[in-house]
mmCIF file of C-alpha atoms in Angstrom:
data_model
loop_
_atom_site.group_PDB
_atom_site.id
_atom_site.type_symbol
_atom_site.label_atom_id
_atom_site.label_comp_id
_atom_site.label_asym_id
_atom_site.label_seq_id
_atom_site.Cartn_x
_atom_site.Cartn_y
_atom_site.Cartn_z
ATOM 1 C CA MET A 1 8.335 21.454 4.006
ATOM 2 C CA SER A 2 6.836 20.604 0.774
ATOM 3 C CA SER A 3 7.947 24.100 -0.463
ATOM 4 C CA GLU A 4 11.476 22.882 -0.527
ATOM 5 C CA TRP A 5 10.729 20.111 -2.873
ATOM 6 C CA PRO A 6 10.743 21.130 -6.562
ATOM 7 C CA LEU A 7 7.523 21.069 -8.463
ATOM 8 C CA TRP A 8 6.985 18.452 -11.224
ATOM 9 C CA GLU A 9 4.681 18.275 -14.223
ATOM 10 C CA VAL A 10 2.951 14.954 -14.797
ATOM 11 C CA PHE A 11 2.141 13.430 -18.224
ATOM 12 C CA ILE A 12 0.146 10.264 -18.269
ATOM 13 C CA ARG A 13 -0.399 8.012 -21.274
ATOM 14 C CA GLY A 14 -3.912 6.451 -20.862
ATOM 15 C CA GLN A 15 -5.254 3.074 -21.415
ATOM 16 C CA HIS A 16 -6.273 3.968 -25.102
ATOM 17 C CA GLY A 17 -4.540 7.307 -25.711
ATOM 18 C CA LEU A 18 -1.491 7.395 -27.926
ATOM 19 C CA ASN A 19 0.038 10.566 -26.402
ATOM 20 C CA HIS A 20 1.019 11.280 -23.023
ATOM 21 C CA ARG A 21 -1.163 14.058 -21.549
ATOM 22 C CA HIS A 22 -0.590 16.679 -19.128
ATOM 23 C CA VAL A 23 -2.544 15.802 -15.981
ATOM 24 C CA GLY A 24 -1.227 17.980 -13.212
ATOM 25 C CA SER A 25 1.631 18.548 -10.968
ATOM 26 C CA LEU A 26 2.895 17.647 -7.639
ATOM 27 C CA HIS A 27 5.929 18.050 -5.286
ATOM 28 C CA ALA A 28 8.732 15.401 -4.992
ATOM 29 C CA PRO A 29 12.326 15.562 -4.216
ATOM 30 C CA ASP A 30 13.577 13.819 -7.218
ATOM 31 C CA ALA A 31 12.490 12.095 -10.464
ATOM 32 C CA GLU A 32 12.066 8.711 -9.005
ATOM 33 C CA LEU A 33 9.823 9.639 -6.083
ATOM 34 C CA ALA A 34 7.959 12.078 -8.596
ATOM 35 C CA ILE A 35 6.952 8.862 -10.633
ATOM 36 C CA LYS A 36 6.098 7.125 -7.571
ATOM 37 C CA ASN A 37 3.877 9.979 -6.249
ATOM 38 C CA ALA A 38 2.391 10.337 -9.722
ATOM 39 C CA ARG A 39 1.394 6.785 -9.703
ATOM 40 C CA ASP A 40 -0.442 7.313 -6.352
ATOM 41 C CA VAL A 41 -2.008 10.654 -7.113
ATOM 42 C CA TYR A 42 -2.960 10.447 -10.637
ATOM 43 C CA THR A 43 -3.458 6.642 -11.702
ATOM 44 C CA ARG A 44 -5.520 5.397 -8.761
ATOM 45 C CA ARG A 45 -8.536 4.776 -10.973
ATOM 46 C CA ASN A 46 -6.519 2.863 -13.563
ATOM 47 C CA GLU A 47 -6.031 5.832 -15.725
ATOM 48 C CA GLY A 48 -2.553 5.106 -17.118
ATOM 49 C CA VAL A 49 -0.125 2.776 -18.764
ATOM 50 C CA SER A 50 2.934 5.167 -18.671
ATOM 51 C CA ILE A 51 4.101 8.144 -16.790
ATOM 52 C CA TRP A 52 6.449 10.986 -17.572
ATOM 53 C CA VAL A 53 7.385 13.674 -15.205
ATOM 54 C CA VAL A 54 9.505 16.789 -15.918
ATOM 55 C CA LYS A 55 10.591 19.379 -13.594
ATOM 56 C CA SER A 56 8.329 22.478 -13.933
ATOM 57 C CA VAL A 57 11.286 24.799 -14.020
ATOM 58 C CA ASP A 58 12.699 22.973 -17.221
ATOM 59 C CA ILE A 59 9.439 23.779 -19.114
ATOM 60 C CA ALA A 60 10.008 26.620 -21.442
ATOM 61 C CA ALA A 61 6.564 28.505 -21.807
ATOM 62 C CA SER A 62 5.114 31.323 -23.934
ATOM 63 C CA SER A 63 4.305 34.299 -21.881
ATOM 64 C CA PRO A 64 0.696 35.167 -21.596
ATOM 65 C CA SER A 65 1.535 38.905 -22.235
ATOM 66 C CA ASP A 66 2.753 37.878 -25.633
ATOM 67 C CA LYS A 67 -0.547 36.290 -26.574
ATOM 68 C CA GLY A 68 -1.217 39.194 -29.074
ATOM 69 C CA PRO A 69 1.901 38.985 -31.110
ATOM 70 C CA LEU A 70 1.786 35.169 -30.810
ATOM 71 C CA PHE A 71 -1.556 34.220 -31.757
ATOM 72 C CA GLU A 72 -3.575 37.194 -33.143
ATOM 73 C CA PRO A 73 -1.999 37.374 -36.578
ATOM 74 C CA SER A 74 -3.553 33.979 -37.268
ATOM 75 C CA ASN A 75 -6.905 35.218 -36.446
ATOM 76 C CA SER A 76 -7.103 37.505 -39.488
ATOM 77 C CA LYS A 77 -5.989 34.554 -41.940
ATOM 78 C CA VAL A 78 -9.115 32.600 -42.455
ATOM 79 C CA TYR A 79 -7.875 31.473 -45.671
ATOM 80 C CA ARG A 80 -5.436 29.194 -43.686
ATOM 81 C CA HIS A 81 -8.421 27.101 -42.663
ATOM 82 C CA PRO A 82 -9.318 24.618 -45.246
ATOM 83 C CA THR A 83 -13.063 25.601 -45.052
ATOM 84 C CA PHE A 84 -13.414 27.104 -48.526
ATOM 85 C CA PHE A 85 -13.332 23.891 -50.586
ATOM 86 C CA GLU A 86 -16.517 22.382 -51.891
ATOM 87 C CA ILE A 87 -16.372 18.700 -50.968
ATOM 88 C CA PRO A 88 -18.190 16.461 -53.614
ATOM 89 C CA GLU A 89 -21.123 14.524 -52.436
ATOM 90 C CA GLU A 90 -19.388 11.384 -53.582
ATOM 91 C CA VAL A 91 -16.541 11.822 -51.043
ATOM 92 C CA GLY A 92 -18.967 11.465 -48.207
ATOM 93 C CA HIS A 93 -17.948 11.977 -44.790
ATOM 94 C CA MET A 94 -14.318 13.219 -44.175
ATOM 95 C CA MET B 1 -15.946 -26.112 -2.808
ATOM 96 C CA ALA B 2 -12.391 -25.909 -4.491
ATOM 97 C CA SER B 3 -10.372 -27.231 -1.566
ATOM 98 C CA ALA B 4 -12.559 -30.263 -1.091
ATOM 99 C CA GLY B 5 -9.724 -32.283 -2.345
ATOM 100 C CA ILE B 6 -7.279 -30.920 0.293
ATOM 101 C CA ALA B 7 -7.491 -32.827 3.815
ATOM 102 C CA VAL B 8 -7.096 -30.025 6.355
ATOM 103 C CA ASP B 9 -8.791 -29.116 9.349
ATOM 104 C CA ARG B 10 -11.677 -26.598 8.861
ATOM 105 C CA ALA B 11 -10.963 -24.746 12.177
ATOM 106 C CA ALA B 12 -7.349 -24.451 11.567
ATOM 107 C CA LEU B 13 -7.870 -23.211 7.898
ATOM 108 C CA PHE B 14 -10.144 -20.398 9.277
ATOM 109 C CA GLU B 15 -7.591 -19.731 11.779
ATOM 110 C CA PHE B 16 -4.904 -19.177 9.209
ATOM 111 C CA LEU B 17 -7.305 -17.125 6.988
ATOM 112 C CA THR B 18 -8.077 -14.730 9.995
ATOM 113 C CA ARG B 19 -4.423 -14.352 10.611
ATOM 114 C CA MET B 20 -3.943 -13.119 6.953
ATOM 115 C CA GLY B 21 -7.056 -11.025 7.036
ATOM 116 C CA ASP B 22 -6.619 -9.512 10.374
ATOM 117 C CA ASN B 23 -3.076 -8.527 9.704
ATOM 118 C CA THR B 24 -4.052 -6.470 6.759
ATOM 119 C CA LEU B 25 -7.339 -5.156 8.374
ATOM 120 C CA ILE B 26 -5.482 -3.781 11.290
ATOM 121 C CA LEU B 27 -2.534 -2.353 9.514
ATOM 122 C CA GLY B 28 -4.825 -1.109 6.870
ATOM 123 C CA HIS B 29 -6.861 0.858 9.891
ATOM 124 C CA ARG B 30 -3.694 2.049 11.365
ATOM 125 C CA VAL B 31 -2.344 3.566 8.036
ATOM 126 C CA SER B 32 -5.785 4.989 7.296
ATOM 127 C CA GLU B 33 -5.203 6.868 10.532
ATOM 128 C CA TRP B 34 -2.795 9.199 8.649
ATOM 129 C CA CYS B 35 -5.426 10.308 6.303
ATOM 130 C CA GLY B 36 -5.324 14.078 6.285
ATOM 131 C CA HIS B 37 -2.361 14.198 8.642
ATOM 132 C CA ALA B 38 0.577 13.060 6.455
ATOM 133 C CA PRO B 39 3.571 15.328 6.032
ATOM 134 C CA VAL B 40 2.872 16.129 2.612
ATOM 135 C CA LEU B 41 -0.075 15.926 0.234
ATOM 136 C CA GLU B 42 1.590 13.353 -2.006
ATOM 137 C CA GLU B 43 2.355 11.028 1.006
ATOM 138 C CA ASP B 44 -0.963 11.353 2.240
ATOM 139 C CA ILE B 45 -2.642 10.050 -0.760
ATOM 140 C CA ALA B 46 0.052 7.392 -1.013
ATOM 141 C CA LEU B 47 -0.675 6.065 2.515
ATOM 142 C CA ALA B 48 -4.496 6.271 1.888
ATOM 143 C CA ASN B 49 -3.812 4.027 -1.282
ATOM 144 C CA THR B 50 -1.931 1.601 0.792
ATOM 145 C CA ALA B 51 -4.537 1.412 3.366
ATOM 146 C CA LEU B 52 -7.209 0.777 0.650
ATOM 147 C CA ASP B 53 -4.938 -1.962 -0.769
ATOM 148 C CA LEU B 54 -4.830 -3.593 2.737
ATOM 149 C CA ILE B 55 -8.335 -3.263 3.442
ATOM 150 C CA GLY B 56 -9.249 -4.762 -0.105
ATOM 151 C CA GLN B 57 -7.150 -7.881 0.704
ATOM 152 C CA THR B 58 -8.984 -8.093 4.011
ATOM 153 C CA GLN B 59 -12.206 -8.565 2.162
ATOM 154 C CA LEU B 60 -10.812 -11.465 0.278
ATOM 155 C CA TRP B 61 -9.221 -13.248 3.274
ATOM 156 C CA LEU B 62 -12.089 -12.586 5.718
ATOM 157 C CA GLY B 63 -14.622 -13.481 2.938
ATOM 158 C CA LEU B 64 -12.876 -16.782 2.411
ATOM 159 C CA ALA B 65 -12.511 -17.231 6.119
ATOM 160 C CA GLY B 66 -16.327 -16.849 6.466
ATOM 161 C CA GLU B 67 -16.993 -19.379 3.728
ATOM 162 C CA VAL B 68 -14.447 -21.851 5.302
ATOM 163 C CA GLU B 69 -16.200 -21.568 8.727
ATOM 164 C CA GLY B 70 -19.724 -22.135 7.326
ATOM 165 C CA LYS B 71 -21.388 -20.160 10.023
ATOM 166 C CA GLY B 72 -22.965 -17.486 7.893
ATOM 167 C CA ARG B 73 -20.443 -14.815 8.871
ATOM 168 C CA ASN B 74 -19.115 -12.801 5.942
ATOM 169 C CA ALA B 75 -15.969 -10.432 5.929
ATOM 170 C CA ASP B 76 -18.098 -7.516 7.433
ATOM 171 C CA ALA B 77 -19.298 -9.578 10.393
ATOM 172 C CA LEU B 78 -15.802 -10.955 11.030
ATOM 173 C CA ALA B 79 -14.191 -7.592 10.950
ATOM 174 C CA PHE B 80 -16.745 -5.499 12.838
ATOM 175 C CA LEU B 81 -18.289 -7.837 15.145
ATOM 176 C CA ARG B 82 -15.654 -9.745 16.656
ATOM 177 C CA ASP B 83 -13.932 -8.827 20.065
ATOM 178 C CA ALA B 84 -10.082 -8.222 20.481
ATOM 179 C CA ALA B 85 -9.430 -11.782 21.785
ATOM 180 C CA ALA B 86 -10.779 -13.336 18.553
ATOM 181 C CA PHE B 87 -8.459 -11.196 16.316
ATOM 182 C CA ARG B 88 -5.519 -12.918 15.133
ATOM 183 C CA ASN B 89 -3.261 -10.230 13.657
ATOM 184 C CA CYS B 90 0.527 -10.130 14.822
ATOM 185 C CA LEU B 91 1.194 -7.544 17.500
ATOM 186 C CA LEU B 92 3.509 -5.539 14.763
ATOM 187 C CA VAL B 93 0.523 -4.237 13.053
ATOM 188 C CA GLU B 94 -1.270 -2.923 15.986
ATOM 189 C CA ARG B 95 1.649 -0.853 17.150
ATOM 190 C CA PRO B 96 0.715 2.967 17.260
ATOM 191 C CA ASN B 97 1.511 4.968 14.330
ATOM 192 C CA GLY B 98 3.834 7.211 16.277
ATOM 193 C CA ASP B 99 5.685 9.687 14.092
ATOM 194 C CA PHE B 100 5.991 9.337 10.322
ATOM 195 C CA GLY B 101 9.461 7.344 10.738
ATOM 196 C CA GLN B 102 7.831 4.915 13.134
ATOM 197 C CA THR B 103 4.740 4.206 10.654
ATOM 198 C CA LEU B 104 7.232 3.618 7.880
ATOM 199 C CA THR B 105 9.416 1.547 9.688
ATOM 200 C CA ARG B 106 6.500 -0.882 10.774
ATOM 201 C CA GLN B 107 5.333 -0.651 7.225
ATOM 202 C CA PHE B 108 8.594 -1.586 5.796
ATOM 203 C CA LEU B 109 9.311 -4.678 8.229
ATOM 204 C CA PHE B 110 5.788 -5.814 7.635
ATOM 205 C CA ASP B 111 5.907 -5.271 3.698
ATOM 206 C CA ALA B 112 8.934 -7.309 3.533
ATOM 207 C CA TRP B 113 7.271 -10.289 5.422
ATOM 208 C CA HIS B 114 4.089 -9.821 3.457
ATOM 209 C CA HIS B 115 5.903 -10.004 0.059
ATOM 210 C CA VAL B 116 7.711 -12.999 0.847
ATOM 211 C CA MET B 117 4.665 -14.682 2.399
ATOM 212 C CA LEU B 118 2.413 -13.899 -0.488
ATOM 213 C CA THR B 119 4.768 -15.145 -3.045
ATOM 214 C CA ALA B 120 4.900 -18.502 -1.223
ATOM 215 C CA LEU B 121 1.184 -18.361 -1.084
ATOM 216 C CA THR B 122 0.817 -18.189 -4.743
ATOM 217 C CA ARG B 123 1.917 -21.831 -4.874
ATOM 218 C CA SER B 124 -0.751 -22.852 -2.250
ATOM 219 C CA ALA B 125 -2.471 -26.210 -2.733
ATOM 220 C CA ASP B 126 -5.784 -24.298 -2.220
ATOM 221 C CA PRO B 127 -6.429 -22.415 -5.595
ATOM 222 C CA ARG B 128 -8.660 -19.843 -3.702
ATOM 223 C CA ILE B 129 -5.785 -18.872 -1.618
ATOM 224 C CA ALA B 130 -3.373 -18.997 -4.456
ATOM 225 C CA GLU B 131 -5.708 -16.632 -6.405
ATOM 226 C CA ILE B 132 -5.738 -14.118 -3.609
ATOM 227 C CA ALA B 133 -2.126 -14.227 -3.094
ATOM 228 C CA ALA B 134 -1.565 -13.687 -6.819
ATOM 229 C CA LYS B 135 -3.794 -10.491 -6.652
ATOM 230 C CA ALA B 136 -2.394 -9.369 -3.461
ATOM 231 C CA VAL B 137 1.364 -9.853 -4.139
ATOM 232 C CA LYS B 138 1.305 -7.185 -6.744
ATOM 233 C CA GLU B 139 0.113 -4.670 -4.232
ATOM 234 C CA ALA B 140 2.597 -5.817 -1.849
ATOM 235 C CA ALA B 141 5.482 -5.550 -4.318
ATOM 236 C CA TYR B 142 4.634 -1.846 -4.786
ATOM 237 C CA HIS B 143 4.219 -1.369 -1.079
ATOM 238 C CA LEU B 144 7.635 -2.844 -0.363
ATOM 239 C CA GLU B 145 9.272 -0.713 -3.178
ATOM 240 C CA ARG B 146 7.971 2.319 -1.748
ATOM 241 C CA SER B 147 8.573 1.673 2.031
ATOM 242 C CA SER B 148 12.071 0.552 1.092
ATOM 243 C CA ASP B 149 12.735 3.547 -0.848
ATOM 244 C CA LEU B 150 11.579 5.955 1.894
ATOM 245 C CA VAL B 151 13.447 3.935 4.707
ATOM 246 C CA ILE B 152 16.703 4.452 2.728
ATOM 247 C CA ARG B 153 15.866 8.131 2.075
ATOM 248 C CA LEU B 154 15.188 8.849 5.697
ATOM 249 C CA GLY B 155 17.811 6.649 7.167
ATOM 250 C CA ASP B 156 20.455 8.159 4.967
ATOM 251 C CA GLY B 157 18.853 11.506 5.056
ATOM 252 C CA THR B 158 19.620 14.243 7.726
ATOM 253 C CA ASP B 159 20.856 13.646 11.172
ATOM 254 C CA GLU B 160 17.565 14.206 12.714
ATOM 255 C CA SER B 161 15.747 11.663 10.112
ATOM 256 C CA HIS B 162 18.591 9.196 10.769
ATOM 257 C CA LYS B 163 18.189 9.511 14.470
ATOM 258 C CA ARG B 164 14.422 9.043 14.287
ATOM 259 C CA MET B 165 14.510 6.079 11.915
ATOM 260 C CA GLN B 166 17.037 4.209 14.330
ATOM 261 C CA ARG B 167 14.884 4.868 17.191
ATOM 262 C CA ALA B 168 11.924 3.640 15.198
ATOM 263 C CA LEU B 169 13.733 0.486 14.570
ATOM 264 C CA ASP B 170 14.943 -0.112 17.929
ATOM 265 C CA ASP B 171 11.475 0.329 19.305
ATOM 266 C CA ILE B 172 9.661 -2.018 16.962
ATOM 267 C CA TRP B 173 12.205 -4.738 16.317
ATOM 268 C CA SER B 174 10.966 -7.098 19.093
ATOM 269 C CA TYR B 175 7.562 -7.271 17.479
ATOM 270 C CA VAL B 176 8.729 -8.721 14.147
ATOM 271 C CA GLY B 177 9.884 -12.186 15.450
ATOM 272 C CA GLU B 178 6.388 -13.341 16.063
ATOM 273 C CA LEU B 179 5.982 -13.584 12.147
ATOM 274 C CA PHE B 180 8.330 -16.375 11.978
ATOM 275 C CA ILE B 181 7.269 -18.694 14.701
ATOM 276 C CA ALA B 182 5.147 -21.684 13.896
ATOM 277 C CA ASP B 183 2.509 -23.266 15.884
ATOM 278 C CA ASP B 184 -0.074 -26.159 15.403
ATOM 279 C CA THR B 185 -2.132 -24.029 12.888
ATOM 280 C CA ASP B 186 1.004 -23.364 10.856
ATOM 281 C CA ARG B 187 1.887 -26.962 10.926
ATOM 282 C CA ALA B 188 -1.372 -28.154 9.713
ATOM 283 C CA MET B 189 -0.992 -25.597 6.760
ATOM 284 C CA VAL B 190 2.452 -26.895 5.836
ATOM 285 C CA GLU B 191 1.275 -30.509 5.965
ATOM 286 C CA ALA B 192 -1.657 -29.718 3.618
ATOM 287 C CA GLY B 193 0.492 -27.764 1.166
ATOM 288 C CA ILE B 194 -1.542 -24.599 1.747
ATOM 289 C CA ALA B 195 0.985 -22.369 3.442
ATOM 290 C CA PRO B 196 4.714 -22.156 3.983
ATOM 291 C CA ASP B 197 6.429 -22.867 7.449
ATOM 292 C CA PRO B 198 6.721 -19.225 8.775
ATOM 293 C CA ALA B 199 10.365 -20.039 9.869
ATOM 294 C CA SER B 200 11.303 -20.604 6.278
ATOM 295 C CA LEU B 201 10.536 -17.082 5.317
ATOM 296 C CA ARG B 202 13.011 -15.756 7.574
ATOM 297 C CA LEU B 203 16.172 -16.004 5.283
ATOM 298 C CA GLU B 204 14.544 -14.150 2.467
ATOM 299 C CA TRP B 205 13.098 -11.432 4.757
ATOM 300 C CA ASP B 206 16.546 -11.113 6.437
ATOM 301 C CA ALA B 207 18.246 -10.726 3.102
ATOM 302 C CA ILE B 208 15.592 -7.931 2.036
ATOM 303 C CA VAL B 209 15.857 -6.052 5.329
ATOM 304 C CA SER B 210 19.370 -6.161 5.875
ATOM 305 C CA GLU B 211 20.171 -4.758 2.377
ATOM 306 C CA VAL B 212 17.711 -1.974 2.815
ATOM 307 C CA LEU B 213 19.165 -1.172 6.303
ATOM 308 C CA ARG B 214 22.676 -1.156 4.982
ATOM 309 C CA GLU B 215 21.756 1.453 2.365
ATOM 310 C CA ALA B 216 19.863 3.316 4.798
ATOM 311 C CA THR B 217 22.864 3.338 7.136
ATOM 312 C CA LEU B 218 20.736 1.941 9.904
ATOM 313 C CA LYS B 219 21.704 -0.834 12.310
ATOM 314 C CA ALA B 220 19.402 -3.909 12.964
ATOM 315 C CA PRO B 221 19.118 -4.103 16.835
ATOM 316 C CA THR B 222 20.821 -7.293 18.345
ATOM 317 C CA SER B 223 18.224 -8.073 20.812
ATOM 318 C CA ALA B 224 16.565 -11.444 20.424
ATOM 319 C CA TYR B 225 13.634 -10.756 22.688
ATOM 320 C CA VAL B 226 10.363 -11.494 20.925
ATOM 321 C CA HIS B 227 6.954 -10.056 21.955
ATOM 322 C CA LYS B 228 4.323 -12.455 20.954
ATOM 323 C CA GLY B 229 0.841 -13.447 21.304
ATOM 324 C CA GLY B 230 -1.184 -11.686 18.675
ATOM 325 C CA ARG B 231 -1.574 -14.655 16.428
ATOM 326 C CA ARG B 232 -3.367 -16.457 19.146
ATOM 327 C CA GLY B 233 -5.560 -13.624 20.316
ATOM 328 C CA VAL B 234 -3.415 -12.175 23.091
ATOM 329 C CA HIS B 235 -3.042 -8.541 22.156
ATOM 330 C CA THR B 236 -1.648 -5.349 23.587
ATOM 331 C CA GLU B 237 -4.000 -2.634 24.923
ATOM 332 C CA HIS B 238 -3.629 -0.907 21.495
ATOM 333 C CA LEU B 239 -6.150 -3.325 19.595
ATOM 334 C CA GLY B 240 -8.994 -2.417 21.973
ATOM 335 C CA TYR B 241 -8.684 1.357 21.167
ATOM 336 C CA ILE B 242 -8.505 0.363 17.289
ATOM 337 C CA LEU B 243 -11.453 -1.835 17.493
ATOM 338 C CA ALA B 244 -13.535 0.735 19.405
ATOM 339 C CA ASP B 245 -12.919 3.130 16.819
ATOM 340 C CA MET B 246 -13.389 0.712 13.890
ATOM 341 C CA GLN B 247 -16.350 -1.024 15.142
ATOM 342 C CA PHE B 248 -18.280 1.821 16.889
ATOM 343 C CA LEU B 249 -20.751 2.204 13.983
ATOM 344 C CA GLN B 250 -21.849 -1.447 13.547
ATOM 345 C CA ARG B 251 -21.947 -1.875 17.226
ATOM 346 C CA ALA B 252 -24.015 1.166 17.932
ATOM 347 C CA TYR B 253 -26.168 0.873 14.776
ATOM 348 C CA PRO B 254 -26.296 -2.804 13.874
ATOM 349 C CA GLY B 255 -26.716 -3.614 10.310
ATOM 350 C CA ALA B 256 -26.195 0.082 9.316
ATOM 351 C CA THR B 257 -25.353 0.526 5.582
ATOM 352 C CA TRP B 258 -24.551 3.424 3.367
#
């Protein structure tokens, strides 16, 4: 029966967190019940102050097979990382 | 003790507190029987949460009851070492789970009463009772929101779900009236300003229930017959089975802890 209900991705903003973070997914017939279910499944230990749900099918995702073209070019561009600057002692911890 | 200023018979107050605590204990146990059996995973967890909320409230009510009684019994002793005739829960909460629709209908009818009752108790003259109610009423508000929502969805759902919800409602309706009948204990509580007259909750309960049933396209049964007795210790045979299950460990291994 649960296979007839759409899958929802759940995002929770924690007590001290600024952003909603993806915590998992669940099944529910609509958004209202998805939020209720998310409350019961993912905030039982006082984790959250705000819940977002979004239908899993509405998330556009990059394809794992595109990993090479998408991400590899940046691997060889070390100069994009700001690790070549000497930080003066006086600056201290950054 | 905080209630020292309130003139009320200690035995009557104990009686009242065990009624509150036994309602949540027995319903909490009933709902926990669904653990691992609910129709979907999400509902399984939601039901377990509800059961845990109710058991948590039981600890507060029966803890206070033991304190008021003053015979050294704590919440555990009251929950696990009393016999059926000493239990003061209403008959509604000991009804068998049946199918999911029956469980849900029982839950909804109880939640509506519970929420109205706890809201009134937040204004209790006894600050300990007002504090417990203030904590519990938030949980009850969520329980009611959830059970109302599901009653509407299933009542106004498929032909099959509608049929089952109507049957569940017809089956359990006669067990609700007991919640609104006042006896000497209730009158003593009203006099001391500790709790409301049960009958005074009916109007608000009716408003909540009739609105949800209307949306759910379900018909409230017209039968006025009322099963009663639970609140004075006269129970259906179902309570014995619940207690056998619940109390086995403490009876077989007295004082066992983990």
